[in-house]
Tab-separated table of C-alpha atoms in Angstrom:
chain	number	residue	atom	x	y	z
A	1418	MET	CA	90.594	-18.076	117.543
A	1419	GLY	CA	91.659	-21.480	116.621
A	1420	LYS	CA	89.469	-24.495	116.516
A	1421	PRO	CA	90.897	-27.583	118.169
A	1422	GLN	CA	93.309	-28.988	115.646
A	1423	HIS	CA	92.140	-32.599	115.773
A	1424	ALA	CA	88.562	-31.607	115.001
A	1425	ALA	CA	89.786	-29.666	112.000
A	1426	ARG	CA	91.553	-32.690	110.623
A	1427	THR	CA	88.716	-35.153	111.057
A	1428	ASP	CA	85.090	-34.096	110.912
A	1429	GLY	CA	85.362	-30.338	110.365
A	1430	CYS	CA	82.929	-29.744	113.239
A	1431	GLY	CA	84.948	-26.968	114.798
A	1432	GLY	CA	85.717	-23.555	113.400
A	1433	THR	CA	88.937	-21.619	113.778
A	1434	ARG	CA	87.730	-18.434	115.393
A	1435	LEU	CA	85.265	-18.278	118.261
A	1436	ARG	CA	83.050	-15.250	117.905
A	1437	TYR	CA	83.146	-13.100	120.982
A	1438	PHE	CA	79.469	-12.343	121.187
A	1439	ALA	CA	78.331	-15.917	120.539
A	1440	ALA	CA	80.860	-18.107	122.293
A	1441	ALA	CA	78.392	-19.860	124.561
A	1442	LEU	CA	75.820	-20.358	121.822
A	1443	THR	CA	78.382	-21.701	119.390
A	1444	LEU	CA	79.697	-24.241	121.849
A	1445	ALA	CA	76.188	-25.377	122.682
A	1446	LEU	CA	75.300	-25.822	119.014
A	1447	ALA	CA	78.542	-27.695	118.417
A	1448	ALA	CA	77.716	-30.108	121.200
A	1449	LEU	CA	74.188	-30.690	119.846
A	1450	GLY	CA	75.620	-31.258	116.376
A	1451	GLY	CA	77.926	-33.979	117.550
A	1452	CYS	CA	81.261	-32.165	117.358
A	1453	SER	CA	84.087	-34.085	118.910
A	1454	THR	CA	85.474	-31.131	120.883
A	1455	SER	CA	83.636	-29.330	123.633
A	1456	ALA	CA	84.516	-26.984	126.418
A	1457	SER	CA	85.531	-28.862	129.520
A	1458	PRO	CA	84.776	-27.818	133.077
A	1459	SER	CA	86.878	-25.004	134.445
A	1460	PRO	CA	89.894	-26.160	136.457
A	1461	SER	CA	89.706	-25.748	140.186
A	1462	ALA	CA	90.524	-22.449	141.806
A	1463	ALA	CA	93.610	-24.039	143.301
A	1464	GLN	CA	94.973	-24.667	139.801
A	1465	SER	CA	94.293	-21.165	138.497
A	1466	SER	CA	96.999	-18.532	138.397
A	1467	LEU	CA	94.315	-15.878	137.872
A	1468	PRO	CA	90.942	-14.949	139.250
A	1469	ALA	CA	88.147	-15.247	136.680
A	1470	SER	CA	88.124	-12.274	135.583
A	1471	SER	CA	85.758	-0.996	101.171
A	1472	GLY	CA	88.635	-1.181	98.748
A	1473	SER	CA	90.613	0.960	101.088
A	1474	ALA	CA	92.983	-0.260	103.738
A	1475	PRO	CA	91.391	-1.069	107.081
A	1476	SER	CA	91.331	1.709	109.625
A	1477	VAL	CA	93.328	1.541	112.810
A	1478	PRO	CA	90.870	2.086	115.674
A	1479	GLY	CA	92.203	3.725	118.779
A	1480	GLY	CA	95.052	5.517	117.095
A	1481	SER	CA	98.341	4.343	115.668
A	1482	SER	CA	101.847	4.225	116.993
A	1483	SER	CA	103.086	4.667	113.371
A	1484	ALA	CA	106.278	2.969	114.525
A	1485	VAL	CA	107.585	-0.016	112.575
A	1486	PRO	CA	109.937	-2.107	114.730
A	1487	ALA	CA	113.623	-1.541	113.980
A	1488	SER	CA	114.237	-5.293	113.986
A	1489	ILE	CA	112.128	-8.433	113.898
A	1490	TRP	CA	111.394	-10.033	117.248
A	1491	HIS	CA	112.610	-13.623	117.622
A	1492	PRO	CA	110.817	-15.258	120.584
A	1493	LYS	CA	112.831	-18.002	122.239
A	1494	PRO	CA	111.520	-21.236	123.795
A	1495	GLY	CA	110.356	-21.013	127.381
A	1496	LEU	CA	108.602	-17.643	127.295
A	1497	THR	CA	105.352	-17.418	129.237
A	1498	TRP	CA	102.291	-16.284	127.320
A	1499	GLN	CA	98.676	-15.227	127.507
A	1500	TRP	CA	96.155	-15.813	124.702
A	1501	GLN	CA	92.980	-13.781	125.026
A	1502	LEU	CA	90.582	-13.321	122.101
A	1503	SER	CA	87.375	-12.992	124.123
A	1504	GLY	CA	86.333	-10.034	126.278
A	1505	LYS	CA	88.281	-6.965	127.336
A	1506	VAL	CA	91.955	-7.822	127.560
A	1507	ASP	CA	93.189	-8.245	131.121
A	1508	THR	CA	96.505	-6.423	130.967
A	1509	SER	CA	97.450	-7.464	134.510
A	1510	VAL	CA	98.214	-11.097	133.628
A	1511	ASP	CA	101.798	-12.008	134.496
A	1512	ALA	CA	102.993	-13.282	131.113
A	1513	GLN	CA	105.881	-12.236	128.902
A	1514	VAL	CA	103.886	-12.471	125.668
A	1515	TYR	CA	100.242	-11.594	124.884
A	1516	ASP	CA	98.337	-12.801	121.813
A	1517	ILE	CA	95.240	-10.606	121.235
A	1518	ASP	CA	92.880	-9.635	118.414
A	1519	GLY	CA	94.365	-7.026	116.084
A	1520	VAL	CA	91.085	-5.330	115.221
A	1521	GLU	CA	89.329	-5.376	118.581
A	1522	ASN	CA	92.299	-3.878	120.433
A	1523	SER	CA	93.729	-0.384	120.034
A	1524	ALA	CA	97.261	0.942	119.942
A	1525	ALA	CA	96.677	2.094	123.518
A	1526	VAL	CA	96.219	-1.507	124.689
A	1527	VAL	CA	99.439	-2.516	122.947
A	1528	ALA	CA	101.259	0.461	124.497
A	1529	THR	CA	99.995	-0.484	127.956
A	1530	LEU	CA	101.358	-4.002	127.541
A	1531	HIS	CA	104.667	-2.719	126.206
A	1532	ALA	CA	104.981	-0.404	129.194
A	1533	ALA	CA	104.702	-3.481	131.393
A	1534	GLY	CA	107.503	-5.181	129.471
A	1535	ARG	CA	105.283	-7.498	127.405
A	1536	LYS	CA	105.572	-8.467	123.747
A	1537	VAL	CA	102.268	-8.462	121.863
A	1538	ILE	CA	101.086	-10.706	119.008
A	1539	CYS	CA	98.349	-9.566	116.611
A	1540	TYR	CA	95.681	-12.171	115.793
A	1541	VAL	CA	94.687	-12.029	112.093
A	1542	ASN	CA	92.319	-14.429	110.363
A	1543	ALA	CA	94.345	-14.932	107.179
A	1544	GLY	CA	92.847	-18.019	105.564
A	1545	ALA	CA	89.145	-17.360	106.091
A	1546	TYR	CA	86.753	-14.619	105.015
A	1547	GLU	CA	85.016	-12.745	107.832
A	1548	SER	CA	81.745	-11.065	106.857
A	1549	PHE	CA	81.831	-8.812	109.934
A	1550	ARG	CA	85.198	-7.148	109.250
A	1551	ALA	CA	85.446	-3.647	107.789
A	1552	ASP	CA	87.362	-4.906	104.749
A	1553	ALA	CA	84.949	-7.740	103.904
A	1554	ASN	CA	83.953	-6.133	100.599
A	1555	ARG	CA	87.514	-6.469	99.322
A	1556	TYR	CA	87.080	-10.239	98.974
A	1557	PRO	CA	85.616	-11.310	95.596
A	1558	ALA	CA	82.786	-13.830	95.845
A	1559	ALA	CA	84.717	-16.250	93.625
A	1560	ILE	CA	87.373	-16.850	96.285
A	1561	ILE	CA	84.968	-17.354	99.199
A	1562	GLY	CA	84.298	-21.024	99.897
A	1563	GLN	CA	82.529	-23.170	102.442
A	1564	SER	CA	81.893	-22.317	106.071
A	1565	ASN	CA	84.659	-23.161	108.500
A	1566	GLY	CA	82.079	-23.761	111.223
A	1567	TRP	CA	81.838	-20.305	112.769
A	1568	THR	CA	79.262	-17.624	112.115
A	1569	GLY	CA	80.276	-15.213	109.354
A	1570	GLU	CA	83.411	-17.121	108.357
A	1571	ARG	CA	84.188	-19.045	105.177
A	1572	TRP	CA	87.341	-20.627	103.857
A	1573	LEU	CA	89.278	-18.735	101.196
A	1574	ASP	CA	90.811	-19.943	97.957
A	1575	VAL	CA	94.405	-19.430	99.017
A	1576	ARG	CA	95.617	-20.144	95.487
A	1577	GLU	CA	94.566	-16.580	94.604
A	1578	LEU	CA	97.716	-14.954	95.928
A	1579	SER	CA	97.436	-11.833	93.767
A	1580	VAL	CA	93.997	-11.109	95.224
A	1581	LEU	CA	94.797	-11.909	98.829
A	1582	ARG	CA	98.233	-10.319	99.032
A	1583	PRO	CA	97.153	-6.642	99.135
A	1584	ILE	CA	94.302	-7.331	101.559
A	1585	LEU	CA	96.502	-9.168	104.015
A	1586	ALA	CA	99.362	-6.727	103.534
A	1587	ASP	CA	97.022	-3.979	104.727
A	1588	ARG	CA	95.900	-6.042	107.713
A	1589	PHE	CA	99.495	-6.711	108.730
A	1590	LYS	CA	100.378	-3.048	108.221
A	1591	ALA	CA	97.539	-2.098	110.567
A	1592	CYS	CA	99.043	-4.404	113.199
A	1593	ALA	CA	102.450	-2.773	112.763
A	1594	GLN	CA	100.947	0.700	113.017
A	1595	LYS	CA	99.402	-0.216	116.354
A	1596	GLY	CA	102.802	-1.309	117.609
A	1597	PHE	CA	102.351	-5.069	117.661
A	1598	ASP	CA	105.484	-7.221	117.664
A	1599	GLY	CA	104.203	-10.243	115.755
A	1600	ILE	CA	101.376	-11.913	113.857
A	1601	GLU	CA	99.296	-14.996	114.591
A	1602	ALA	CA	97.872	-15.858	111.150
A	1603	ASP	CA	94.899	-18.182	111.598
A	1604	ASN	CA	93.378	-20.746	109.234
A	1605	VAL	CA	96.609	-21.643	107.468
A	1606	ASP	CA	95.817	-25.336	106.997
A	1607	GLY	CA	92.823	-25.126	104.667
A	1608	TYR	CA	94.238	-27.814	102.402
A	1609	ARG	CA	93.489	-30.323	105.182
A	1610	ASN	CA	89.856	-29.179	105.424
A	1611	THR	CA	86.739	-29.114	103.257
A	1612	THR	CA	87.012	-25.617	101.829
A	1613	GLY	CA	85.131	-25.839	98.537
A	1614	PHE	CA	88.392	-25.587	96.614
A	1615	PRO	CA	90.832	-28.311	95.470
A	1616	LEU	CA	93.692	-26.991	97.577
A	1617	THR	CA	96.950	-28.908	97.639
A	1618	ALA	CA	99.842	-28.973	100.066
A	1619	ALA	CA	101.833	-26.931	97.550
A	1620	ASP	CA	99.087	-24.300	97.436
A	1621	GLN	CA	99.178	-24.043	101.223
A	1622	LEU	CA	102.951	-23.745	101.334
A	1623	ALA	CA	102.874	-20.896	98.811
A	1624	PHE	CA	100.181	-19.038	100.756
A	1625	ASN	CA	101.866	-19.523	104.118
A	1626	ARG	CA	105.203	-18.348	102.777
A	1627	MET	CA	103.497	-15.284	101.335
A	1628	LEU	CA	102.151	-14.521	104.825
A	1629	ALA	CA	105.638	-14.812	106.291
A	1630	ASP	CA	107.025	-12.457	103.667
A	1631	LEU	CA	104.258	-9.909	104.294
A	1632	ALA	CA	104.854	-9.962	108.040
A	1633	HIS	CA	108.592	-9.618	107.698
A	1634	ALA	CA	108.135	-6.701	105.291
A	1635	GLN	CA	106.460	-4.916	108.230
A	1636	ARG	CA	109.288	-5.986	110.568
A	1637	LEU	CA	106.870	-8.286	112.403
A	1638	ALA	CA	107.518	-11.795	113.614
A	1639	ILE	CA	104.989	-14.399	112.484
A	1640	GLY	CA	103.880	-17.699	113.969
A	1641	LEU	CA	102.839	-20.872	112.163
A	1642	LYS	CA	99.411	-21.864	113.504
A	1643	ASN	CA	98.969	-25.650	113.775
A	1644	ASP	CA	99.693	-27.040	110.216
A	1645	LEU	CA	101.913	-29.669	111.798
A	1646	ASP	CA	102.520	-31.662	108.630
A	1647	GLN	CA	104.237	-28.726	106.950
A	1648	ILE	CA	106.537	-27.751	109.810
A	1649	PRO	CA	109.621	-29.297	108.175
A	1650	GLN	CA	109.101	-27.128	105.094
A	1651	LEU	CA	108.072	-23.958	106.940
A	1652	VAL	CA	110.128	-23.791	110.127
A	1653	SER	CA	112.761	-21.638	108.430
A	1654	ASP	CA	110.122	-19.177	107.188
A	1655	PHE	CA	108.337	-18.625	110.513
A	1656	ASP	CA	109.595	-17.153	113.787
A	1657	PHE	CA	107.495	-19.149	116.273
A	1658	ALA	CA	104.620	-21.627	116.357
A	1659	VAL	CA	101.139	-21.566	117.881
A	1660	ASN	CA	99.587	-24.939	118.590
A	1661	GLU	CA	96.330	-26.260	119.992
A	1662	GLN	CA	95.970	-29.651	121.676
A	1663	CYS	CA	99.122	-31.416	120.544
A	1664	ALA	CA	99.237	-33.215	123.898
A	1665	GLU	CA	95.656	-34.446	123.720
A	1666	PHE	CA	96.290	-35.963	120.312
A	1667	SER	CA	99.928	-37.078	120.877
A	1668	GLU	CA	101.341	-34.732	118.252
A	1669	CYS	CA	103.778	-32.572	120.220
A	1670	ASP	CA	106.880	-34.230	118.824
A	1671	ALA	CA	106.022	-32.675	115.464
A	1672	LEU	CA	106.871	-29.281	116.972
A	1673	LYS	CA	110.447	-30.217	117.858
A	1674	PRO	CA	111.940	-28.512	114.770
A	1675	PHE	CA	110.863	-25.119	116.119
A	1676	ILE	CA	112.468	-25.759	119.500
A	1677	ALA	CA	115.615	-27.102	117.834
A	1678	ALA	CA	115.814	-23.881	115.813
A	1679	GLY	CA	115.560	-21.808	118.995
A	1680	LYS	CA	112.015	-20.649	118.195
A	1681	ALA	CA	109.181	-20.511	120.730
A	1682	VAL	CA	106.171	-22.818	120.570
A	1683	PHE	CA	103.104	-21.258	122.221
A	1684	HIS	CA	100.825	-24.154	123.088
A	1685	VAL	CA	97.399	-24.603	124.684
A	1686	GLU	CA	95.237	-27.495	125.805
A	1687	TYR	CA	91.493	-27.197	126.416
A	1688	ASN	CA	90.439	-30.605	127.726
A	1689	LEU	CA	93.433	-31.814	129.739
A	1690	SER	CA	94.501	-30.607	133.168
A	1691	PRO	CA	98.004	-29.112	133.459
A	1692	GLU	CA	99.095	-32.154	135.458
A	1693	GLU	CA	98.305	-34.323	132.459
A	1694	PHE	CA	100.443	-32.476	129.910
A	1695	CYS	CA	102.900	-30.105	131.604
A	1696	PRO	CA	105.598	-32.676	132.407
A	1697	THR	CA	105.772	-33.738	128.749
A	1698	THR	CA	105.395	-30.393	127.023
A	1699	THR	CA	107.680	-28.518	129.407
A	1700	ALA	CA	110.391	-31.126	128.839
A	1701	LEU	CA	110.044	-30.524	125.104
A	1702	GLY	CA	110.473	-26.776	125.608
A	1703	LEU	CA	106.912	-25.733	124.768
A	1704	SER	CA	105.321	-22.678	126.391
A	1705	SER	CA	102.197	-24.484	127.540
A	1706	MET	CA	99.000	-23.636	129.374
A	1707	ARG	CA	95.434	-24.749	129.856
A	1708	LYS	CA	92.795	-22.317	128.537
A	1709	ASN	CA	89.038	-22.231	128.336
A	1710	LEU	CA	87.862	-22.857	124.785
A	1711	SER	CA	86.403	-19.341	124.687
A	1712	LEU	CA	89.936	-17.956	125.098
A	1713	ASP	CA	88.884	-15.521	127.786
A	1714	ALA	CA	91.292	-14.197	130.425
A	1715	PRO	CA	91.783	-17.151	132.823
A	1716	ARG	CA	94.831	-19.323	132.201
A	1717	TRP	CA	96.512	-22.249	133.922
A	1718	PRO	CA	100.139	-22.244	132.804
A	1719	CYS	CA	102.799	-24.868	133.147
A	1720	PRO	CA	105.851	-23.917	135.214
A	1721	ALA	CA	108.112	-21.682	133.148
A	1722	THR	CA	111.392	-23.177	131.935
A	1723	SER	CA	114.030	-21.255	129.998
A	1724	HIS	CA	115.559	-22.913	126.956
A	1725	GLY	CA	117.889	-20.103	125.949
């Protein structure tokens, strides 16, 4: 899951994907190491809308729907959403869109959500190597860079498009086979981080556009994760945006091009209460909510507003 964006741009303390089995330990170590972002206390119960609650293509655990969507989903501004990357997915959450891990969840989970009228986004770590994934041995050592701050993860040399394309094509295909509607591609702003490679903005644009093409080839929508500085160049290539903490760091205006294009912006804050950001982000048309940094089931959404 995504590290807080501001931390990524400054001291690199955060990582982009919180490991499920080590969430509490990771946060504790981050705090001891002086990271600028930490988990804040849980909002009050009155605020909560929920109770706490090898060289081959990767396999598709839990079966496959084998159905590629007939057309690409185009999420509009104002949709409600749930983002859960930690723990067993709570399929009872009242949200129009779910964003869940593509490997940890089976086709049956996706089918359950579809039966309830939900759209489902497939989380894929695109810009970082993950030592714990089944396809880890497909990544040559030469393209694996520095740690992104989370156990088992390292930045990738995204200039190596010919190497990364078939790996990520297989990951996206696995999402499509499970019946997902879209992709959340994580770690797509490596050029703004210390990766171990001399990545440029142009390198990042080429990689991100490749991701969009791969998703669309599977008839999947794809969201641009953070990478605010490149929104003007990429808004036409991506179908929605996923953002962390734009309100905390006064960056939400950068997301206006997505709303103007009629494309949803799925936004979370970790350290602010809904009262502090909902009036601003809802007025902009963002689909906003407060989440715990562990991205478990609880959520504290802003009031839903339709923007067409």
